[in-house]
Tab-separated table of C-alpha atoms in Angstrom:
chain	number	residue	atom	x	y	z
N	1	MET	CA	20.242	14.102	11.158
N	2	ALA	CA	18.156	12.541	10.579
N	3	ILE	CA	14.333	14.381	10.187
N	4	LEU	CA	15.416	18.246	9.022
N	5	THR	CA	12.940	21.054	9.292
N	6	GLU	CA	10.850	22.810	5.736
N	7	ASP	CA	15.273	25.724	6.175
N	8	GLU	CA	17.126	23.203	6.848
N	9	CYS	CA	16.060	21.240	3.931
N	10	LYS	CA	15.989	24.873	1.794
N	11	ALA	CA	20.082	25.601	3.089
N	12	ILE	CA	21.025	22.132	1.560
N	13	LEU	CA	19.204	22.628	-1.309
N	14	LYS	CA	19.935	25.791	-2.655
N	15	LYS	CA	23.540	25.380	-1.597
N	16	ALA	CA	23.773	22.092	-3.619
N	17	LEU	CA	21.630	24.545	-6.906
N	18	SER	CA	24.514	26.178	-6.438
N	19	TYR	CA	27.345	24.256	-7.549
N	20	SER	CA	25.534	23.782	-10.690
N	21	LYS	CA	26.275	24.322	-14.122
N	22	ALA	CA	23.422	21.771	-16.077
N	23	ASP	CA	20.912	22.799	-18.356
N	24	GLU	CA	18.832	21.779	-15.526
N	25	CYS	CA	18.989	20.727	-11.861
N	26	GLU	CA	16.991	19.046	-9.510
N	27	VAL	CA	17.854	17.834	-5.717
N	28	SER	CA	16.145	14.814	-3.874
N	29	LEU	CA	16.552	14.678	0.065
N	30	ASN	CA	14.890	11.974	2.819
N	31	GLY	CA	15.453	11.066	5.757
N	32	SER	CA	13.886	8.730	8.764
N	33	ASP	CA	14.331	7.525	12.317
N	34	SER	CA	12.660	3.953	12.605
N	35	ALA	CA	12.978	2.246	15.331
N	36	ASN	CA	11.511	-1.976	15.968
N	37	ILE	CA	11.364	-5.453	18.038
N	38	ARG	CA	10.971	-8.959	16.248
N	39	TYR	CA	9.222	-11.559	18.269
N	40	ALA	CA	9.147	-15.055	17.731
N	41	ARG	CA	8.689	-18.580	20.042
N	42	ASN	CA	7.332	-15.980	22.644
N	43	SER	CA	10.918	-13.862	22.912
N	44	VAL	CA	12.001	-10.846	21.289
N	45	SER	CA	14.381	-12.258	19.118
N	46	THR	CA	16.027	-8.392	17.572
N	47	SER	CA	15.675	-5.102	18.303
N	48	GLY	CA	17.298	-1.998	17.140
N	49	SER	CA	16.571	1.325	15.655
N	50	LEU	CA	18.133	2.818	12.303
N	51	SER	CA	18.689	6.971	10.971
N	52	SER	CA	19.585	8.017	7.872
N	53	THR	CA	19.228	10.336	5.502
N	54	SER	CA	19.551	10.706	1.344
N	55	MET	CA	20.290	13.075	-1.102
N	56	ALA	CA	19.857	12.779	-5.256
N	57	ILE	CA	21.715	15.077	-7.137
N	58	SER	CA	19.999	14.716	-11.119
N	59	SER	CA	21.595	16.699	-13.626
N	60	ALA	CA	20.715	17.384	-17.341
N	61	PHE	CA	21.949	18.036	-20.427
N	62	GLY	CA	19.219	18.303	-23.245
N	63	LYS	CA	17.683	14.578	-22.800
N	64	LYS	CA	20.930	13.845	-20.857
N	65	LEU	CA	20.146	12.608	-17.692
N	66	GLY	CA	22.755	12.005	-15.189
N	67	ILE	CA	22.335	10.795	-10.873
N	68	VAL	CA	24.136	10.936	-7.830
N	69	THR	CA	23.705	10.264	-4.896
N	70	LEU	CA	25.227	10.870	-1.664
N	71	ASN	CA	24.771	10.711	2.327
N	72	GLU	CA	27.290	13.130	3.984
N	73	TYR	CA	26.611	17.004	3.100
N	74	THR	CA	29.422	19.271	3.264
N	75	ASP	CA	30.723	21.522	0.652
N	76	GLU	CA	32.761	19.744	-0.809
N	77	ALA	CA	31.221	16.095	-0.824
N	78	ILE	CA	28.126	17.907	-2.848
N	79	SER	CA	30.170	19.921	-4.802
N	80	SER	CA	31.681	17.039	-5.921
N	81	ALA	CA	28.186	14.863	-6.442
N	82	VAL	CA	26.663	17.649	-8.165
N	83	LYS	CA	30.232	17.845	-10.955
N	84	ARG	CA	30.001	13.713	-11.152
N	85	SER	CA	26.402	14.261	-12.166
N	86	GLU	CA	27.665	16.299	-14.957
N	87	GLU	CA	30.249	14.339	-16.026
N	88	LEU	CA	27.182	11.347	-15.786
N	89	ALA	CA	25.229	13.094	-18.463
N	90	LYS	CA	27.346	14.931	-20.706
N	91	LEU	CA	28.562	10.625	-20.479
N	92	ALA	CA	24.712	9.409	-21.422
N	93	PRO	CA	22.682	8.060	-24.179
N	94	GLU	CA	19.999	10.913	-25.236
N	95	ASN	CA	16.154	9.758	-23.378
N	96	PRO	CA	13.462	10.508	-26.410
N	97	GLU	CA	10.569	10.329	-23.163
N	98	TYR	CA	13.156	12.330	-20.919
N	99	MET	CA	10.732	15.334	-19.643
N	100	PRO	CA	11.766	18.854	-18.522
N	101	PHE	CA	11.595	18.899	-14.704
N	102	LEU	CA	8.753	21.007	-13.539
N	103	GLY	CA	8.488	24.346	-12.175
N	104	PRO	CA	6.768	25.920	-8.854
N	105	GLN	CA	3.595	23.772	-8.275
N	106	ILE	CA	0.700	24.682	-5.698
N	107	TYR	CA	0.050	22.387	-2.956
N	108	ALA	CA	-3.351	21.821	-1.122
N	109	PRO	CA	-3.347	21.465	2.695
N	110	SER	CA	-3.626	17.741	3.153
N	111	ALA	CA	-4.255	16.262	5.916
N	112	SER	CA	-1.042	16.352	8.823
N	113	MET	CA	1.100	13.413	8.743
N	114	PHE	CA	3.153	13.656	11.001
N	115	VAL	CA	2.079	12.830	14.075
N	116	PRO	CA	4.067	13.748	17.451
N	117	ALA	CA	3.229	11.569	19.480
N	118	THR	CA	4.100	8.883	16.613
N	119	ALA	CA	7.876	10.670	16.550
N	120	ALA	CA	8.906	10.584	19.675
N	121	ILE	CA	8.153	6.861	20.874
N	122	THR	CA	10.073	5.947	23.739
N	123	PRO	CA	12.123	2.103	23.567
N	124	ALA	CA	10.199	1.527	27.426
N	125	GLN	CA	6.414	2.675	24.976
N	126	ARG	CA	7.178	-0.479	22.423
N	127	THR	CA	8.384	-2.755	25.212
N	128	THR	CA	5.671	-2.334	26.369
N	129	MET	CA	3.026	-2.720	23.530
N	130	VAL	CA	4.955	-6.268	22.423
N	131	ALA	CA	4.338	-7.058	26.010
N	132	GLN	CA	1.085	-7.264	26.080
N	133	SER	CA	1.028	-8.739	22.930
N	134	LEU	CA	3.110	-11.214	24.234
N	135	ASN	CA	0.762	-12.315	27.791
N	136	VAL	CA	-1.373	-12.874	25.163
N	137	ALA	CA	-0.019	-15.653	23.461
N	138	LYS	CA	1.128	-17.039	26.791
N	139	GLU	CA	-2.625	-17.079	28.415
N	140	ASN	CA	-3.950	-19.314	25.296
N	141	LYS	CA	-0.634	-21.758	25.176
N	142	LEU	CA	-0.307	-20.118	21.486
N	143	THR	CA	3.618	-19.430	19.589
N	144	ALA	CA	3.378	-15.793	18.603
N	145	ALA	CA	5.726	-14.494	15.368
N	146	GLY	CA	5.157	-10.387	15.465
N	147	PHE	CA	6.773	-7.016	14.144
N	148	LEU	CA	6.475	-3.725	15.334
N	149	GLN	CA	7.896	-1.324	13.926
N	150	ASN	CA	7.389	2.799	14.642
N	151	SER	CA	8.890	5.482	12.084
N	152	SER	CA	9.002	9.307	11.289
N	153	GLY	CA	10.665	10.822	8.249
N	154	PHE	CA	10.246	14.274	6.117
N	155	SER	CA	10.910	14.354	2.316
N	156	ALA	CA	12.141	17.448	0.404
N	157	MET	CA	12.623	18.404	-3.463
N	158	MET	CA	13.909	21.267	-5.405
N	159	ASN	CA	15.015	22.119	-8.429
N	160	SER	CA	17.182	24.849	-10.774
N	161	HIS	CA	13.739	26.408	-12.486
N	162	GLY	CA	11.946	27.185	-8.669
N	163	LEU	CA	9.934	23.842	-6.929
N	164	PHE	CA	10.559	22.890	-3.852
N	165	ALA	CA	8.503	20.798	-1.675
N	166	TYR	CA	8.687	19.328	2.158
N	167	ASN	CA	6.576	17.007	3.781
N	168	THR	CA	6.604	14.534	6.841
N	169	SER	CA	4.777	11.532	7.875
N	170	THR	CA	4.907	9.377	10.967
N	171	ASP	CA	4.932	5.746	10.624
N	172	ILE	CA	3.674	2.529	13.168
N	173	ASN	CA	2.870	-0.133	11.845
N	174	PHE	CA	2.352	-4.039	13.939
N	175	SER	CA	1.609	-7.392	11.978
N	176	ILE	CA	1.123	-10.602	14.469
N	177	THR	CA	0.627	-14.569	13.252
N	178	LEU	CA	0.038	-17.199	16.377
N	179	ARG	CA	0.030	-20.820	15.965
N	180	THR	CA	-1.208	-23.248	18.235
N	181	ALA	CA	1.569	-26.033	20.337
N	182	ASP	CA	0.754	-28.764	17.708
N	183	SER	CA	0.724	-25.844	14.918
N	184	GLN	CA	-2.857	-26.581	13.435
N	185	GLY	CA	-4.089	-23.831	14.375
N	186	SER	CA	-3.126	-20.381	12.872
N	187	GLY	CA	-4.203	-16.759	13.323
N	188	TYR	CA	-2.868	-13.095	12.230
N	189	ALA	CA	-3.749	-9.850	12.904
N	190	THR	CA	-2.089	-6.473	10.696
N	191	LYS	CA	-2.539	-2.880	11.540
N	192	ASP	CA	-0.715	0.374	10.085
N	193	TYR	CA	-1.529	4.330	11.655
N	194	ASN	CA	-0.008	7.112	11.251
N	195	ASP	CA	-0.940	7.640	15.126
N	196	VAL	CA	0.458	5.225	17.432
N	197	ALA	CA	-2.705	6.159	19.555
N	198	LYS	CA	-4.810	4.310	17.099
N	199	LEU	CA	-2.689	0.951	17.403
N	200	ASP	CA	-4.026	-1.472	20.341
N	201	THR	CA	-1.812	-4.848	20.349
N	202	LEU	CA	-3.558	-6.116	23.148
N	203	ALA	CA	-6.648	-5.853	21.080
N	204	PHE	CA	-5.658	-7.091	18.172
N	205	THR	CA	-3.468	-9.806	19.117
N	206	LYS	CA	-6.564	-10.996	20.445
N	207	ILE	CA	-8.672	-11.079	17.053
N	208	ALA	CA	-5.900	-13.023	16.572
N	209	ALA	CA	-5.802	-15.519	19.548
N	210	GLN	CA	-9.171	-16.453	18.614
N	211	LYS	CA	-8.631	-16.680	14.844
N	212	ALA	CA	-5.765	-19.579	15.887
N	213	SER	CA	-7.470	-21.184	18.649
N	214	GLY	CA	-10.813	-21.701	16.703
N	215	SER	CA	-8.987	-22.394	13.368
N	216	SER	CA	-7.125	-26.215	14.481
N	217	ASN	CA	-8.947	-29.372	13.302
N	218	ALA	CA	-9.227	-27.495	10.342
N	219	ARG	CA	-11.694	-29.576	7.632
N	220	ALA	CA	-11.438	-29.666	4.021
N	221	ILE	CA	-14.065	-29.395	1.221
N	222	GLU	CA	-14.395	-29.314	-2.063
N	223	PRO	CA	-13.130	-27.041	-3.832
N	224	GLY	CA	-15.418	-24.730	-6.497
N	225	LYS	CA	-16.879	-21.109	-6.183
N	226	TYR	CA	-18.113	-19.800	-2.696
N	227	THR	CA	-19.844	-17.241	-0.719
N	228	VAL	CA	-16.529	-15.592	0.801
N	229	ILE	CA	-15.988	-12.852	2.941
N	230	LEU	CA	-12.827	-10.981	2.311
N	231	GLU	CA	-11.976	-9.044	5.889
N	232	PRO	CA	-9.987	-6.088	4.829
N	233	ALA	CA	-6.781	-7.828	4.921
N	234	ALA	CA	-7.519	-10.258	2.917
N	235	GLY	CA	-9.481	-7.947	0.107
N	236	ILE	CA	-6.678	-5.841	-0.225
N	237	VAL	CA	-3.765	-7.451	-1.908
N	238	LEU	CA	-6.664	-8.095	-5.093
N	239	LEU	CA	-7.561	-4.605	-4.888
N	240	GLU	CA	-3.899	-3.285	-5.037
N	241	GLN	CA	-3.508	-5.410	-8.354
N	242	LEU	CA	-6.888	-3.340	-9.671
N	243	TYR	CA	-5.992	0.171	-8.802
N	244	GLY	CA	-2.899	-0.325	-8.826
N	245	SER	CA	-3.269	-1.141	-12.994
N	246	LEU	CA	-5.433	1.914	-13.777
N	247	ASP	CA	-2.609	3.420	-16.168
N	248	ALA	CA	-3.018	5.068	-19.334
N	249	ARG	CA	0.739	4.024	-21.386
N	250	SER	CA	-0.332	-0.009	-20.543
N	251	ALA	CA	-4.207	0.792	-21.033
N	252	ASP	CA	-3.560	2.652	-24.836
N	253	GLU	CA	-0.042	0.016	-26.064
N	254	GLY	CA	-2.387	-2.553	-25.720
N	255	ARG	CA	-1.606	-4.036	-22.462
N	256	SER	CA	-4.018	-4.023	-19.983
N	257	PHE	CA	-6.834	-5.301	-19.084
N	258	LEU	CA	-8.531	-1.768	-20.119
N	259	SER	CA	-7.196	-1.526	-23.403
N	260	LYS	CA	-9.510	-2.461	-26.593
N	261	PRO	CA	-9.120	-3.763	-30.437
N	262	GLY	CA	-8.021	-0.835	-32.183
N	263	GLY	CA	-5.833	1.243	-29.533
N	264	LYS	CA	-9.253	2.423	-27.620
N	265	THR	CA	-9.177	2.125	-23.399
N	266	LYS	CA	-12.000	0.897	-21.017
N	267	LEU	CA	-12.163	4.793	-20.195
N	268	GLY	CA	-15.563	6.203	-19.490
N	269	GLU	CA	-17.430	2.574	-19.376
N	270	LYS	CA	-19.120	1.153	-16.768
N	271	LEU	CA	-15.828	-1.852	-15.229
N	272	VAL	CA	-17.715	-3.059	-12.312
N	273	ASP	CA	-20.399	-3.926	-9.597
N	274	GLU	CA	-21.863	0.505	-9.202
N	275	ARG	CA	-21.238	0.284	-5.545
N	276	ILE	CA	-18.001	0.579	-5.607
N	277	ASN	CA	-15.875	4.123	-5.208
N	278	ILE	CA	-12.072	4.435	-5.112
N	279	TYR	CA	-11.064	7.142	-4.917
N	280	THR	CA	-7.755	9.327	-4.049
N	281	ASP	CA	-8.007	11.996	-0.840
N	282	PRO	CA	-4.576	13.147	0.606
N	283	SER	CA	-6.858	15.931	3.345
N	284	HIS	CA	-8.330	11.767	4.424
N	285	PRO	CA	-8.258	12.268	7.829
N	286	ASP	CA	-7.711	8.062	8.869
N	287	LEU	CA	-5.935	8.504	5.370
N	288	PRO	CA	-3.536	10.959	5.171
N	289	SER	CA	-1.039	11.392	2.128
N	290	SER	CA	1.733	13.950	0.818
N	291	SER	CA	-0.686	16.430	-1.285
N	292	TRP	CA	2.819	16.243	-4.264
N	293	SER	CA	4.043	12.948	-6.131
N	294	GLY	CA	7.966	11.751	-6.598
N	295	ASP	CA	8.062	13.783	-9.044
N	296	GLY	CA	6.954	16.909	-8.075
N	297	GLN	CA	2.955	17.579	-9.213
N	298	PRO	CA	0.495	18.204	-7.111
N	299	GLN	CA	-2.096	15.077	-5.690
N	300	VAL	CA	-5.465	16.338	-5.222
N	301	LYS	CA	-8.677	14.647	-4.364
N	302	ARG	CA	-9.596	12.251	-7.655
N	303	SER	CA	-12.125	9.759	-8.441
N	304	TRP	CA	-10.547	6.767	-10.063
N	305	ILE	CA	-13.639	4.292	-10.417
N	306	GLU	CA	-17.079	5.600	-9.728
N	307	LYS	CA	-20.442	4.021	-9.169
N	308	GLY	CA	-18.215	0.947	-11.300
N	309	VAL	CA	-16.538	3.341	-14.259
N	310	VAL	CA	-13.168	3.943	-14.721
N	311	LYS	CA	-13.497	7.528	-14.135
N	312	ASN	CA	-9.246	7.992	-14.483
N	313	PHE	CA	-5.902	7.101	-15.867
N	314	SER	CA	-2.593	7.752	-14.491
N	315	TYR	CA	-0.706	9.692	-17.116
N	316	SER	CA	3.021	10.146	-16.978
N	317	ARG	CA	4.328	13.886	-17.895
N	318	TYR	CA	5.340	11.971	-20.949
N	319	TRP	CA	2.610	9.688	-21.815
N	320	ALA	CA	0.232	12.728	-21.356
N	321	GLN	CA	2.176	15.489	-24.210
N	322	LYS	CA	2.085	12.039	-26.810
N	323	LYS	CA	-1.480	11.427	-25.809
N	324	GLY	CA	-2.348	15.747	-25.582
N	325	VAL	CA	-3.756	15.202	-21.693
N	326	GLN	CA	-2.591	16.419	-18.981
N	327	PRO	CA	-0.524	14.235	-16.764
N	328	ILE	CA	-1.703	12.413	-14.137
N	329	PRO	CA	0.163	10.903	-10.893
N	330	GLY	CA	-0.638	7.626	-9.856
N	331	PRO	CA	-3.149	8.060	-6.616
N	332	GLY	CA	-0.691	8.392	-3.533
N	333	ASN	CA	-3.389	7.125	-1.528
N	334	ILE	CA	-6.555	4.745	-2.274
N	335	ILE	CA	-10.022	4.963	-0.327
N	336	MET	CA	-12.500	2.741	-0.578
N	337	ASP	CA	-15.987	3.786	0.777
N	338	GLY	CA	-18.076	0.877	2.467
N	339	GLY	CA	-21.506	0.291	3.636
N	340	THR	CA	-23.168	0.089	7.246
N	341	GLN	CA	-22.459	-3.694	8.372
N	342	THR	CA	-19.966	-4.672	10.604
N	343	LEU	CA	-18.252	-8.458	10.045
N	344	GLU	CA	-20.236	-9.125	12.083
N	345	GLU	CA	-23.511	-8.490	10.914
N	346	LEU	CA	-21.616	-9.696	6.906
N	347	ILE	CA	-21.339	-13.000	8.405
N	348	LYS	CA	-24.213	-12.824	10.348
N	349	GLY	CA	-26.515	-12.322	7.136
N	350	THR	CA	-24.262	-14.887	4.937
N	351	GLU	CA	-26.726	-18.594	4.943
N	352	LYS	CA	-23.377	-20.555	3.256
N	353	GLY	CA	-20.195	-19.115	3.099
N	354	ILE	CA	-16.350	-18.565	3.998
N	355	LEU	CA	-14.921	-16.168	5.945
N	356	VAL	CA	-11.150	-15.479	4.748
N	357	THR	CA	-9.135	-13.628	6.996
N	358	ARG	CA	-5.980	-13.436	5.128
N	359	LEU	CA	-4.895	-14.361	1.320
N	360	TRP	CA	-1.657	-14.722	0.329
N	361	TYR	CA	1.906	-15.722	-2.115
N	362	ILE	CA	-0.465	-13.647	-4.673
N	363	ARG	CA	1.031	-14.329	-8.562
N	364	PRO	CA	-0.692	-13.227	-11.658
N	365	VAL	CA	-1.927	-15.268	-14.229
N	366	ASP	CA	-3.281	-13.789	-16.658
N	367	PRO	CA	-2.443	-9.712	-17.422
N	368	GLN	CA	-5.511	-9.286	-19.960
N	369	THR	CA	-7.797	-10.684	-17.387
N	370	LEU	CA	-5.927	-9.763	-13.520
N	371	LEU	CA	-5.965	-13.092	-12.836
N	372	PHE	CA	-4.477	-13.703	-10.066
N	373	THR	CA	-3.675	-17.061	-8.055
N	374	GLY	CA	-3.279	-16.891	-3.992
N	375	LEU	CA	-3.972	-19.613	-1.132
N	376	THR	CA	-5.587	-18.390	1.477
N	377	ARG	CA	-4.138	-18.485	5.510
N	378	ASP	CA	-4.020	-17.766	8.890
N	379	GLY	CA	-8.517	-18.238	9.597
N	380	THR	CA	-10.296	-19.455	6.974
N	381	PHE	CA	-14.057	-20.415	8.213
N	382	TYR	CA	-16.741	-22.062	6.346
N	383	ILE	CA	-20.379	-19.898	7.450
N	384	GLU	CA	-23.418	-21.679	7.704
N	385	ASN	CA	-27.017	-19.373	8.647
N	386	GLY	CA	-25.470	-16.767	9.881
N	387	GLN	CA	-22.753	-18.435	12.224
N	388	ILE	CA	-19.023	-19.367	12.161
N	389	LYS	CA	-19.411	-23.197	12.089
N	390	PHE	CA	-16.686	-25.194	12.201
N	391	PRO	CA	-12.210	-24.548	10.629
N	392	ILE	CA	-11.310	-25.289	7.258
N	393	LYS	CA	-8.091	-25.767	5.640
N	394	ASN	CA	-7.049	-23.017	3.168
N	395	LEU	CA	-7.977	-23.726	-0.255
N	396	ARG	CA	-5.657	-22.032	-3.482
N	397	PHE	CA	-8.397	-19.199	-5.636
N	398	ASN	CA	-8.410	-18.102	-8.587
N	399	GLU	CA	-9.646	-14.571	-9.054
N	400	SER	CA	-9.425	-11.404	-10.849
N	401	PRO	CA	-10.564	-8.490	-9.258
N	402	VAL	CA	-12.667	-7.298	-11.814
N	403	ILE	CA	-14.487	-9.980	-11.024
N	404	MET	CA	-15.006	-10.239	-8.271
N	405	LEU	CA	-16.180	-7.199	-8.221
N	406	ASN	CA	-18.882	-7.553	-9.908
N	407	ASN	CA	-19.956	-10.731	-7.523
N	408	LEU	CA	-20.229	-8.116	-5.283
N	409	ASP	CA	-23.579	-8.984	-2.670
N	410	ALA	CA	-22.788	-6.380	-0.022
N	411	LEU	CA	-19.691	-3.984	1.779
N	412	GLY	CA	-19.056	-3.285	5.334
N	413	LYS	CA	-17.738	-0.537	6.711
N	414	GLN	CA	-14.909	1.033	6.383
N	415	GLU	CA	-11.318	0.553	7.609
N	416	ARG	CA	-7.759	1.246	7.575
N	417	THR	CA	-5.805	-1.762	6.790
N	418	VAL	CA	-1.625	-2.131	4.794
N	419	SER	CA	-1.029	-4.776	2.364
N	420	GLY	CA	0.664	-8.411	3.592
N	421	GLU	CA	1.909	-8.074	0.070
N	422	SER	CA	3.458	-4.571	-0.935
N	423	SER	CA	2.664	-3.500	2.609
N	424	GLN	CA	1.066	-0.190	1.319
N	425	SER	CA	-2.089	1.470	4.111
N	426	ALA	CA	-5.629	2.301	1.997
N	427	LEU	CA	-8.816	2.342	3.566
N	428	ILE	CA	-11.357	-0.287	2.033
N	429	PRO	CA	-14.359	-2.186	3.074
N	430	PRO	CA	-14.865	-5.786	3.906
N	431	MET	CA	-16.766	-7.859	1.216
N	432	ARG	CA	-19.263	-10.701	0.793
N	433	ILE	CA	-18.459	-11.723	-2.633
N	434	LYS	CA	-20.766	-14.412	-4.268
N	435	GLU	CA	-19.018	-17.157	-6.887
N	436	PHE	CA	-15.017	-16.442	-5.488
N	437	THR	CA	-13.451	-19.568	-7.185
N	438	PHE	CA	-11.356	-21.995	-5.460
N	439	SER	CA	-9.376	-24.549	-6.901
N	440	SER	CA	-8.271	-26.236	-4.926
N	441	LEU	CA	-7.172	-27.734	-1.785
N	442	SER	CA	-3.352	-26.932	0.425
N	443	ASP	CA	-2.545	-28.205	3.541
N	444	ALA	CA	-0.079	-25.871	4.657
N	445	VAL	CA	-1.489	-24.114	8.084
């Protein structure tokens, strides 16, 4: 019962609302089918599949809200859950920031997130994709650990004010880490798509294998400030700290790097290099996203940073009402414009620098400056005169994405990648950054 059609969702949601006696009621219904293969030490360790659905019933009396979740959809189960949510609402304290549910909304068409071929992936197809990856490891005398997962799902919501929204999606995610036999070299690749036809586990594993074999016998270099080339899998974990923090309330309340004295903010001000354009577009064919947000607000194409200038903050409905502005939901997807150079061309144009495959273990240091720390991992190389000269030991960095994007030297061609920290996808380019700060060495591979 995991994937329900729009009509099936409407029927269940209308049934739930028919039992409501609250001032207002909203019901959401979600489900997914997923399957995966996990492998380690060059052999499959687990495989499995999961089919699940969940309904959440939110009942409100004035500013008092009660929520009940369930995964059984008989008349009796739904009626009981609605009643229980109303009982909880009457017991709950008033929420001073409560906002009434939205009425009917108009959602612009977005690019389809649902690809039938991805939804129809068979166990045999998954096995073939993993076998290709494992063969690369064995042929290169490397040890592989990887994960392949495909999923399809739906989301729907309806409320007593007439709002209805429905969406379906598919996804296939792949990550691979390869180690040399002596565990001194490591390589990594990760990809995420809606369309299985775009995922080439063989090609991506070959890239990780090349990094693993090439990163043995790494040399230590002195920490300091270096020109770096951040591959998309490395850059995303810092960029998401920036675009995920474009929140109006925290800026207005003085809790953000976007805050200014006297309750002012940096909205409308130049924050980073003028080549930086970051925006949301649900209809982008390479990174489609839902046309509605979690609370039912329409998602539209919207600029967040344009030519280096902060153009928009996200506003919750409560904070927007308090400030007398229109609410703006957080980004449903993130796209950052790139340049025309390939990664290889960025390397060729670097006199001296460091190529970073991946950054991980990202932790905040100072929220007021958006300063973060973390480590390089799975393939870090020294560049000299446009060529990769030798692998280097991993380094700890202390850097802010704001400072990083003000030290921008060049942008490559954008590509879809997925964060190893949040598992969120984005369309971003590789970046060449000057004066990137490394604070210490790490012996970890």
